CSV table of C-alpha atoms and ligand atoms in Angstrom, one decimal:
chain,number,residue,atom,x,y,z
A,120,MET,CA,26.3,53.9,28.7
A,121,LYS,CA,26.5,55.9,25.5
A,122,VAL,CA,29.1,54.7,23.1
A,123,GLU,CA,31.0,57.5,21.1
A,124,VAL,CA,30.7,56.4,17.4
A,125,LYS,CA,32.6,58.1,14.7
A,126,HIS,CA,30.0,58.8,12.0
A,127,ARG,CA,31.0,59.5,8.4
A,128,LYS,CA,29.4,62.6,6.8
A,129,ASN,CA,27.3,61.8,3.8
A,130,LYS,CA,25.6,65.0,2.9
A,131,LEU,CA,25.2,65.6,-0.7
A,132,GLY,CA,25.8,69.4,-0.5
A,133,ILE,CA,25.7,71.5,-3.7
A,134,ILE,CA,25.9,68.4,-6.0
A,135,GLY,CA,22.8,67.2,-4.3
A,136,TRP,CA,20.9,70.2,-5.5
A,137,ILE,CA,22.3,70.6,-8.9
A,138,GLY,CA,22.5,67.0,-10.0
A,139,GLY,CA,19.1,65.6,-10.8
A,140,GLY,CA,20.4,62.0,-11.1
A,141,ARG,CA,17.8,59.5,-11.9
A,142,PHE,CA,15.0,61.5,-10.5
A,143,GLY,CA,12.1,63.1,-12.3
A,144,ALA,CA,11.9,66.1,-14.6
A,145,GLU,CA,10.7,68.3,-11.9
A,146,ARG,CA,13.9,67.8,-10.0
A,147,TYR,CA,15.9,69.3,-12.8
A,148,ALA,CA,13.3,72.1,-13.1
A,149,TYR,CA,14.2,72.7,-9.4
A,150,ALA,CA,17.9,73.0,-10.1
A,151,LEU,CA,17.3,75.1,-13.2
A,152,HIS,CA,14.9,77.4,-11.3
A,153,ARG,CA,17.6,78.0,-8.5
A,154,LEU,CA,20.5,78.5,-11.0
A,155,THR,CA,18.4,81.0,-13.2
A,156,GLY,CA,17.5,82.8,-10.1
A,157,LEU,CA,21.1,83.2,-9.0
A,158,GLY,CA,22.0,84.2,-12.6
A,159,ILE,CA,19.3,87.0,-12.7
A,160,LEU,CA,20.4,88.1,-9.3
A,161,ALA,CA,24.0,88.5,-10.6
A,162,TYR,CA,22.6,90.4,-13.6
A,163,PHE,CA,20.8,92.8,-11.4
A,164,LEU,CA,23.9,93.6,-9.5
A,165,LEU,CA,25.8,94.2,-12.8
A,166,HIS,CA,22.8,96.3,-14.0
A,167,ILE,CA,22.8,98.5,-11.0
A,168,PHE,CA,26.5,98.9,-11.1
A,169,VAL,CA,26.4,99.9,-14.8
A,170,THR,CA,23.3,102.3,-14.7
A,171,GLY,CA,25.1,103.7,-11.5
A,172,SER,CA,27.9,105.0,-13.7
A,173,ARG,CA,25.4,107.7,-15.0
A,174,ILE,CA,26.2,109.6,-11.8
A,175,GLY,CA,29.6,110.1,-13.2
A,176,GLY,CA,28.3,112.1,-16.1
A,177,GLN,CA,27.6,111.6,-19.7
A,178,GLN,CA,31.0,110.3,-20.6
A,179,SER,CA,31.3,107.8,-18.0
A,180,TRP,CA,27.9,106.3,-18.9
A,181,GLN,CA,29.1,106.1,-22.6
A,182,ASN,CA,32.2,104.3,-21.5
A,183,ALA,CA,30.4,101.9,-19.5
A,184,VAL,CA,27.8,100.9,-22.2
A,185,ALA,CA,30.6,100.8,-24.9
A,186,ASN,CA,32.1,97.8,-22.8
A,187,PHE,CA,29.0,95.8,-23.2
A,188,GLU,CA,28.6,96.0,-27.1
A,189,THR,CA,30.6,93.0,-27.9
A,190,PRO,CA,29.1,89.6,-29.2
A,191,ILE,CA,29.9,88.0,-25.8
A,192,PHE,CA,27.8,90.4,-23.9
A,193,LYS,CA,25.1,90.2,-26.4
A,194,PHE,CA,25.1,86.5,-25.9
A,195,GLY,CA,25.1,87.2,-22.1
A,196,GLU,CA,22.1,89.3,-22.5
A,197,PHE,CA,20.3,86.7,-24.3
A,198,LEU,CA,21.1,84.2,-21.6
A,199,VAL,CA,19.6,86.6,-19.1
A,200,PHE,CA,16.5,86.8,-21.3
A,201,LEU,CA,16.5,82.9,-21.3
A,202,ALA,CA,16.9,82.7,-17.7
A,203,PHE,CA,14.2,85.3,-17.0
A,204,ALA,CA,11.6,83.5,-19.3
A,205,TYR,CA,12.3,80.1,-17.8
A,206,HIS,CA,12.3,81.5,-14.2
A,207,ALA,CA,9.0,83.4,-14.6
A,208,LEU,CA,7.1,80.7,-16.2
A,209,ASN,CA,8.3,77.9,-14.0
A,210,GLY,CA,7.7,80.3,-11.1
A,211,LEU,CA,4.2,80.6,-12.3
A,212,ARG,CA,3.8,76.9,-12.1
A,213,LEU,CA,5.1,76.9,-8.6
A,214,ILE,CA,2.6,79.6,-7.6
A,215,ILE,CA,-0.3,77.6,-9.1
A,216,THR,CA,0.7,74.4,-7.2
A,217,GLU,CA,1.5,76.2,-4.1
A,218,LEU,CA,-2.1,77.5,-4.1
A,219,GLY,CA,-3.1,73.9,-4.3
A,220,PHE,CA,-4.3,74.0,-7.9
A,221,MET,CA,-3.6,71.1,-10.4
A,222,LEU,CA,-2.5,68.7,-7.5
A,223,GLY,CA,-5.6,66.6,-7.2
A,224,LYS,CA,-7.3,65.5,-4.0
A,225,ALA,CA,-5.9,63.5,-1.0
A,226,GLN,CA,-7.0,59.8,-1.5
A,227,ARG,CA,-6.4,56.4,-0.1
A,228,PRO,CA,-3.0,55.2,-1.4
A,229,VAL,CA,-3.5,52.3,-3.7
A,230,PHE,CA,-0.6,50.8,-5.5
A,231,PRO,CA,0.6,51.8,-8.1
A,232,TYR,CA,0.6,55.2,-6.6
A,233,VAL,CA,-0.3,58.3,-8.6
A,234,THR,CA,1.1,61.3,-6.9
A,235,SER,CA,0.6,65.0,-7.1
A,236,VAL,CA,3.8,65.2,-9.2
A,237,HIS,CA,2.1,63.3,-11.8
A,238,ARG,CA,-1.1,65.1,-11.7
A,239,GLN,CA,0.6,68.4,-12.2
A,240,ARG,CA,2.8,67.1,-15.0
A,241,PRO,CA,0.3,68.5,-17.8
A,242,LEU,CA,0.8,71.9,-16.2
A,243,PHE,CA,4.6,71.4,-16.1
A,244,ILE,CA,4.8,70.4,-19.9
A,245,GLY,CA,2.4,73.2,-20.9
A,246,VAL,CA,4.6,75.8,-19.1
A,247,MET,CA,7.7,74.4,-20.6
A,248,ILE,CA,6.3,74.6,-24.1
A,249,VAL,CA,5.4,78.2,-23.6
A,250,ALA,CA,8.7,78.9,-22.2
A,251,ALA,CA,10.4,77.3,-25.2
A,252,ILE,CA,8.2,79.4,-27.6
A,253,ILE,CA,9.1,82.6,-25.9
A,254,ILE,CA,12.9,81.7,-25.9
A,255,ILE,CA,12.7,80.9,-29.7
A,256,PHE,CA,11.0,84.0,-30.6
A,257,GLY,CA,13.1,86.0,-28.3
A,258,GLY,CA,16.2,84.5,-29.6
A,259,ALA,CA,15.1,85.3,-33.2
A,260,ASP,CA,14.5,88.8,-32.2
A,261,PHE,CA,17.9,89.1,-30.5
A,262,TYR,CA,19.9,87.9,-33.5
A,263,PHE,CA,17.8,88.0,-36.7
A,264,ILE,CA,15.3,90.9,-36.6
B,5,MET,CA,-15.0,23.9,5.4
B,6,SER,CA,-12.6,24.3,2.5
B,7,GLU,CA,-9.0,23.9,3.4
B,8,THR,CA,-6.3,26.1,1.7
B,9,SER,CA,-2.9,24.4,1.5
B,10,ALA,CA,0.3,26.2,0.9
B,11,PRO,CA,1.3,26.3,-2.9
B,12,GLU,CA,3.9,23.7,-3.7
B,13,VAL,CA,7.3,25.1,-4.3
B,14,GLN,CA,8.3,24.1,-7.8
B,15,SER,CA,11.9,23.2,-8.3
B,16,SER,CA,12.0,25.7,-11.3
B,17,ASP,CA,11.2,28.5,-8.8
B,18,LEU,CA,14.5,27.8,-7.0
B,19,LYS,CA,16.5,27.7,-10.3
B,20,VAL,CA,19.4,30.2,-10.4
B,21,ILE,CA,18.3,32.6,-13.2
B,22,LYS,CA,21.7,34.6,-13.5
B,23,ASN,CA,24.5,35.8,-11.4
B,24,VAL,CA,24.5,39.4,-10.3
B,25,THR,CA,27.3,41.6,-9.1
B,26,PHE,CA,26.5,43.5,-5.9
B,27,GLU,CA,28.7,46.5,-5.6
B,28,ILE,CA,28.4,47.6,-2.0
B,29,LEU,CA,29.9,50.7,-0.4
B,30,ARG,CA,31.6,49.6,2.8
B,31,TYR,CA,32.7,51.6,5.8
B,32,SER,CA,33.9,50.7,9.1
B,33,PRO,CA,34.5,53.5,11.4
B,34,GLU,CA,37.3,51.6,13.4
B,35,LYS,CA,39.2,50.8,10.2
B,36,ASP,CA,38.4,52.9,7.2
B,37,GLU,CA,39.3,56.5,6.5
B,38,ALA,CA,36.8,56.7,3.7
B,39,PRO,CA,34.1,54.3,2.3
B,40,LYS,CA,35.2,51.9,-0.4
B,41,ALA,CA,33.3,49.6,-2.8
B,42,GLN,CA,33.4,45.9,-2.6
B,43,LYS,CA,32.0,43.4,-5.1
B,44,PHE,CA,30.0,40.2,-4.5
B,45,GLN,CA,28.6,37.6,-6.9
B,46,VAL,CA,25.1,36.8,-5.9
B,47,PRO,CA,23.1,33.8,-7.6
B,48,VAL,CA,19.5,35.2,-8.1
B,49,ILE,CA,16.4,33.1,-8.1
B,50,LYS,CA,12.9,34.1,-9.0
B,51,GLY,CA,11.3,36.5,-6.5
B,52,MET,CA,14.7,37.4,-4.8
B,53,THR,CA,14.7,41.0,-3.4
B,54,VAL,CA,17.9,43.2,-3.0
B,55,LEU,CA,17.4,42.5,0.7
B,56,ASP,CA,17.4,38.7,0.0
B,57,GLY,CA,20.7,39.2,-1.8
B,58,LEU,CA,22.3,41.0,1.2
B,59,LEU,CA,21.1,38.1,3.4
B,60,TRP,CA,22.7,35.8,1.2
B,61,ILE,CA,26.0,37.6,1.2
B,62,LYS,CA,25.9,37.8,5.0
B,63,GLU,CA,25.2,34.2,5.3
B,64,ASN,CA,27.7,32.9,2.5
B,65,LEU,CA,30.3,35.4,1.8
B,66,ASP,CA,30.9,37.9,4.6
B,67,ALA,CA,29.3,38.0,7.9
B,68,SER,CA,30.7,41.4,8.7
B,69,LEU,CA,28.3,43.2,6.2
B,70,ALA,CA,26.1,45.6,8.1
B,71,TYR,CA,22.7,46.8,7.1
B,72,ARG,CA,19.4,47.2,8.8
B,73,SER,CA,16.2,45.3,8.2
B,74,SER,CA,13.3,43.8,10.1
B,75,CYS,CA,10.1,43.1,8.4
B,76,ARG,CA,11.3,42.3,4.9
B,77,MET,CA,8.0,43.4,3.4
B,78,GLY,CA,8.0,47.1,3.2
B,79,VAL,CA,6.5,47.8,6.5
B,80,CYS,CA,8.9,48.8,9.1
B,81,GLY,CA,11.1,51.3,7.1
B,82,SER,CA,14.5,49.9,8.2
B,83,CYS,CA,16.0,48.9,4.9
B,84,GLY,CA,16.3,52.2,3.0
B,85,MET,CA,19.4,52.2,0.8
B,86,PHE,CA,20.6,54.0,-2.4
B,87,ILE,CA,20.1,51.3,-4.9
B,88,ASN,CA,21.2,51.8,-8.6
B,89,GLY,CA,20.9,55.6,-8.4
B,90,LEU,CA,17.7,55.9,-6.3
B,91,PRO,CA,16.7,55.7,-2.6
B,92,ARG,CA,14.8,52.4,-2.3
B,93,LEU,CA,13.7,49.9,0.2
B,94,ALA,CA,16.0,46.8,-0.4
B,95,CYS,CA,13.1,44.4,0.5
B,96,ASN,CA,10.7,46.1,-1.8
B,97,ASN,CA,12.7,45.7,-5.0
B,98,GLN,CA,13.3,42.5,-6.7
B,99,ILE,CA,16.5,42.0,-8.3
B,100,ILE,CA,15.3,40.9,-11.6
B,101,HIS,CA,13.1,43.9,-11.9
B,102,LEU,CA,16.0,46.1,-11.5
B,103,ASP,CA,17.2,44.8,-14.9
B,104,ALA,CA,20.9,45.3,-14.3
B,105,ASP,CA,23.9,42.9,-14.0
B,106,THR,CA,25.5,45.1,-11.4
B,107,ILE,CA,23.5,46.5,-8.4
B,108,THR,CA,25.2,49.3,-6.8
B,109,ILE,CA,24.3,49.8,-3.2
B,110,LYS,CA,25.3,52.8,-1.2
B,111,PRO,CA,24.0,54.0,2.3
B,112,LEU,CA,21.2,56.6,2.0
B,113,PRO,CA,22.6,59.9,1.1
B,114,ASN,CA,22.1,63.1,3.3
B,115,TYR,CA,22.5,60.9,6.6
B,116,ASN,CA,25.7,60.2,8.2
B,117,ILE,CA,27.0,56.7,7.9
B,118,ILE,CA,27.2,54.7,11.1
B,119,ARG,CA,28.6,51.5,9.2
B,120,ASP,CA,28.4,50.0,5.8
B,121,LEU,CA,24.7,50.6,4.7
B,122,VAL,CA,23.5,51.7,8.1
B,123,PRO,CA,22.6,55.5,8.1
B,124,ASP,CA,22.2,57.5,11.3
B,125,LEU,CA,18.6,58.6,11.4
B,126,GLU,CA,18.7,60.5,14.7
B,127,GLY,CA,18.3,63.9,13.1
B,128,PHE,CA,15.5,62.6,10.9
B,129,PHE,CA,13.5,61.4,14.0
B,130,ASP,CA,14.3,64.7,15.8
B,131,LYS,CA,12.8,66.7,12.8
B,132,HIS,CA,9.8,64.4,13.1
B,133,GLU,CA,9.5,65.1,16.8
B,134,SER,CA,9.8,68.8,16.3
B,135,ILE,CA,6.4,69.2,14.5
B,136,GLN,CA,4.5,67.5,17.5
B,137,PRO,CA,3.2,64.4,15.4
B,138,TYR,CA,0.4,63.6,17.8
B,139,MET,CA,-3.0,64.6,18.6
B,140,ILE,CA,-3.2,68.0,20.5
B,141,ARG,CA,-6.5,68.9,22.1
B,142,GLU,CA,-7.6,71.6,24.4
B,143,GLN,CA,-9.5,68.9,26.4
B,144,VAL,CA,-6.3,67.5,27.9
B,145,GLU,CA,-8.3,65.5,30.5
B,146,GLU,CA,-10.3,63.7,27.9
B,147,LEU,CA,-7.1,62.7,26.0
B,148,ASN,CA,-5.7,61.4,29.1
B,149,ASN,CA,-8.7,59.6,30.5
B,150,PRO,CA,-11.0,59.2,27.6
B,151,THR,CA,-14.7,58.7,28.3
B,152,GLY,CA,-15.6,57.8,24.6
B,153,GLU,CA,-14.2,58.1,21.1
B,154,PHE,CA,-13.7,61.2,19.0
B,155,PHE,CA,-16.0,61.0,16.1
B,156,GLN,CA,-14.6,61.1,12.7
B,157,SER,CA,-16.4,60.6,9.3
B,158,PRO,CA,-15.0,58.3,6.6
B,159,ASP,CA,-14.7,61.4,4.3
B,160,GLU,CA,-12.7,63.2,7.1
B,161,LEU,CA,-10.4,60.1,7.3
B,162,VAL,CA,-9.5,60.3,3.5
B,163,ASP,CA,-8.4,63.9,4.0
B,164,TYR,CA,-5.2,62.5,6.0
B,165,ILE,CA,-5.0,58.7,5.5
B,166,GLN,CA,-2.4,58.7,2.8
B,167,PHE,CA,-0.1,60.9,4.9
B,168,ALA,CA,-0.5,58.5,7.8
B,169,TYR,CA,1.0,55.6,5.8
B,170,CYS,CA,4.4,56.9,6.4
B,171,ILE,CA,6.8,54.2,7.6
B,172,LYS,CA,9.7,56.7,8.5
B,173,CYS,CA,12.1,55.0,6.1
B,174,GLY,CA,13.8,58.3,5.5
B,175,LEU,CA,14.0,57.8,1.7
B,176,CYS,CA,12.3,61.2,1.0
B,177,LEU,CA,15.0,63.2,2.8
B,178,SER,CA,17.6,61.2,0.8
B,179,ALA,CA,16.0,62.4,-2.4
B,180,CYS,CA,15.4,66.0,-1.4
B,181,PRO,CA,17.6,68.5,-3.0
B,182,THR,CA,17.0,71.1,-0.4
B,183,VAL,CA,18.1,68.8,2.5
B,184,ALA,CA,21.2,68.2,0.5
B,185,THR,CA,22.4,71.7,1.4
B,186,ASP,CA,20.2,72.8,4.3
B,187,ASP,CA,20.7,71.0,7.4
B,188,ASN,CA,17.9,72.6,9.2
B,189,PHE,CA,15.2,72.1,6.6
B,190,ILE,CA,12.5,70.3,8.4
B,191,GLY,CA,12.2,68.0,5.5
B,192,PRO,CA,9.4,66.2,3.5
B,193,GLN,CA,8.6,63.6,6.0
B,194,ALA,CA,8.0,65.7,9.1
B,195,LEU,CA,6.2,68.4,7.1
B,196,ALA,CA,3.9,65.7,5.6
B,197,GLN,CA,3.3,64.5,9.2
B,198,ALA,CA,2.5,68.0,10.3
B,199,TYR,CA,-0.1,68.2,7.6
B,200,ARG,CA,-1.4,64.9,8.5
B,201,TYR,CA,-2.3,66.0,12.0
B,202,ASN,CA,-3.3,69.6,11.1
B,203,VAL,CA,-5.9,68.3,8.8
B,204,ASP,CA,-7.1,65.5,11.0
B,205,SER,CA,-10.7,66.5,12.3
B,206,ARG,CA,-9.9,65.5,15.7
B,207,ASP,CA,-6.6,67.7,16.1
B,208,GLU,CA,-6.6,71.2,17.5
B,209,GLY,CA,-2.8,71.7,17.3
B,210,ALA,CA,-2.3,73.7,14.0
B,211,LYS,CA,-1.6,76.8,15.9
B,212,GLU,CA,1.1,75.2,17.9
B,213,ARG,CA,2.8,73.8,14.9
B,214,GLU,CA,2.6,77.0,13.0
B,215,GLU,CA,6.0,78.5,14.1
B,216,GLU,CA,8.1,75.6,13.2
B,217,LEU,CA,6.3,75.1,9.7
B,218,TYR,CA,6.5,78.6,8.5
B,219,SER,CA,9.9,79.4,9.8
B,220,SER,CA,12.8,80.0,7.2
B,221,HIS,CA,13.4,76.3,7.3
B,222,GLY,CA,10.0,75.2,6.9
B,223,VAL,CA,7.5,74.7,4.0
B,224,TRP,CA,8.9,77.7,1.9
B,225,ARG,CA,12.3,76.1,1.4
B,226,CYS,CA,10.5,73.6,-0.9
B,227,HIS,CA,10.2,74.3,-4.7
B,228,PHE,CA,8.4,71.2,-5.5
B,229,ALA,CA,11.1,69.1,-7.0
B,230,GLY,CA,8.8,66.2,-6.3
B,231,ALA,CA,11.7,63.8,-5.8
B,232,CYS,CA,10.4,62.9,-2.2
B,233,SER,CA,7.0,61.9,-3.7
B,234,ASP,CA,8.7,59.9,-6.6
B,235,VAL,CA,10.7,57.7,-4.3
B,236,CYS,CA,8.1,57.3,-1.4
B,237,PRO,CA,7.5,53.5,-1.1
B,238,LYS,CA,4.0,54.1,0.5
B,239,GLY,CA,2.3,56.5,-1.7
B,240,VAL,CA,2.6,59.3,1.0
B,241,ASP,CA,3.3,62.0,-1.5
B,242,PRO,CA,5.0,64.3,0.9
B,243,ALA,CA,5.4,67.1,-1.8
B,244,PHE,CA,1.6,67.3,-2.0
B,245,ALA,CA,1.3,67.7,1.8
B,246,ILE,CA,3.8,70.5,1.6
B,247,GLN,CA,2.0,72.3,-1.1
B,248,LEU,CA,-1.2,72.0,0.8
B,249,LEU,CA,0.4,73.4,3.9
B,250,LYS,CA,1.4,76.3,1.8
B,251,GLN,CA,-2.1,76.7,0.5
B,252,ASN,CA,-3.4,76.6,4.1
B,253,MET,CA,-1.1,79.3,5.2
B,254,PHE,CA,-2.0,81.5,2.1
B,255,MET,CA,-5.7,81.1,2.9
B,256,GLN,CA,-5.3,81.8,6.6
B,257,LYS,CA,-3.8,85.2,5.7
B,258,LEU,CA,-6.7,85.8,3.4
B,259,HIS,CA,-9.1,84.6,6.1
B,260,VAL,CA,-10.8,82.3,3.8
B,261,HIS,CA,-9.6,78.9,5.1
B,262,LYS,CA,-11.9,76.1,5.6
B,263,HIS,CA,-12.8,75.7,9.3
B,264,LYS,CA,-12.6,72.1,10.4
B,265,SER,CA,-15.9,70.9,11.8
B,266,ALA,CA,-15.4,70.3,15.4
B,267,THR,CA,-15.6,66.6,16.5
B,268,HIS,CA,-17.6,65.3,19.4
B,269,ILE,CA,-17.1,62.4,21.6
B,270,ILE,CA,-19.2,59.3,21.2
B,271,PRO,CA,-19.5,57.1,24.1
B,272,TRP,CA,-17.8,53.7,24.1
B,273,ALA,CA,-20.1,50.9,22.9
B,274,THR,CA,-21.6,49.3,26.0
B,275,GLU,CA,-23.0,46.1,24.6
B,276,HIS,CA,-20.7,43.9,22.7
B,277,VAL,CA,-22.0,40.8,21.0
B,278,PRO,CA,-19.0,38.8,19.6
B,279,ASN,CA,-19.2,37.4,16.2
B,280,GLU,CA,-19.0,33.6,16.8
B,281,LYS,CA,-17.4,33.2,13.2
B,282,ILE,CA,-14.5,35.3,14.2
B,283,PRO,CA,-11.9,33.3,16.2
B,284,GLN,CA,-10.8,34.5,19.7
B,285,ALA,CA,-7.5,36.5,19.8
B,286,PRO,CA,-4.8,34.5,21.3
B,287,GLU,CA,-3.7,35.2,25.0
B,288,ARG,CA,-1.6,38.4,25.3
B,289,THR,CA,2.0,37.6,25.6
B,290,VAL,CA,3.0,41.0,27.0
B,291,LYS,CA,1.2,42.1,30.0
C,558,SF4,S1,7.1,60.0,3.5
C,558,SF4,FE1,7.5,58.1,2.4
C,558,SF4,S2,9.7,58.1,2.1
C,558,SF4,FE2,9.4,59.6,3.6
C,558,SF4,S3,9.8,58.6,5.4
C,558,SF4,FE3,7.6,58.4,5.1
C,558,SF4,S4,7.3,56.5,4.0
C,558,SF4,FE4,9.4,57.1,3.7
C,559,FES,S1,12.8,45.3,6.0
C,559,FES,FE1,11.1,46.4,6.7
C,559,FES,S2,10.9,47.8,5.1
C,559,FES,FE2,12.4,46.6,4.3
């Protein structure tokens, strides 16, 4: 006889993918990759909407563009650039690993275990350094040059 | 013949080193609306694992505490719990090594709670089953009534052996951020098992597993957060298997993937000369 049991739901939901907790750096990279992806998507929608205003003629285009010439939107634009730089470079790392590079070879598991996550870490660190350099130079270009 | 006697237990080994607070999330489906934490003071001796602590509580403080365990040596995969912020096996972690005065124990996240620290692993096993985790071969008759053994070289064994170490503890699904929001994601454990069989030189089932693996809830949902591999207690490295499945699919599309060398059947050894130095196995208890 099957006994009906009242189970308690314990799915982490959105907190589960955003919060990295005590897990490794790559899990934070995952959360940031998804967040920046969503941010870029939101930007594209706004972008299409704004450039679409060109259909309404010269005046409506100028009005639309004028709305975005505030410091807040300039910072927003910088955030888009930042998201793009991170997403593109981390995406490159994901493509490299998805093609099986930098992960090492299957082996007998001997404690202490060294996993593919450890083996690809130099790539991860390298990619993050390049992203940081691009973001710093981009930021300087946005605000100071 | 040299005789090995069991090492003597020193009284210093049994000395209480410190008292540790176990903060355990309790939930009883009959009584509670929501889980709530309960604290217990546990005296800790050298070598004591978190599971030993739970056993001590059950024997001395509260017999109603529910958790799963069996082998108490990291082999059966029953005692997965969320211990001090990470999914771990209770029997595989010594209290002293956790280096904390309070040990917070919750049931594994991403699974429904049956009671206290007992998660419902039914969906997890269903996912495991969905990828057909067994040898598939065209010669069905040979599989059912074998006339010999399928040959496999030691190198071919190394291709999959680490993935075969999975004890189905479910820690990896608890750690996975994709599982947290996507109920239908097959998950690191089952995907690793699919790779384990696909790459086995004796298996011919890769085509049959393809639809499940490359569906919208299959390998492409993984963005290599690596948390599954970080927490796996057996070095299975499921994230590795998932990336290799992606690589295989890509190579297949380019028609450049490595073909597995076909295995052949080697007849049973007909003559068996027992080694006298090896003692006879005891009588079977299950007939
Ligand atoms: S892959 Fe590792 S963590 Fe996941 S179920 Fe198997 S042994 Fe447990
Ligand atoms: S009791 Fe078997 S793995 Fe912990």
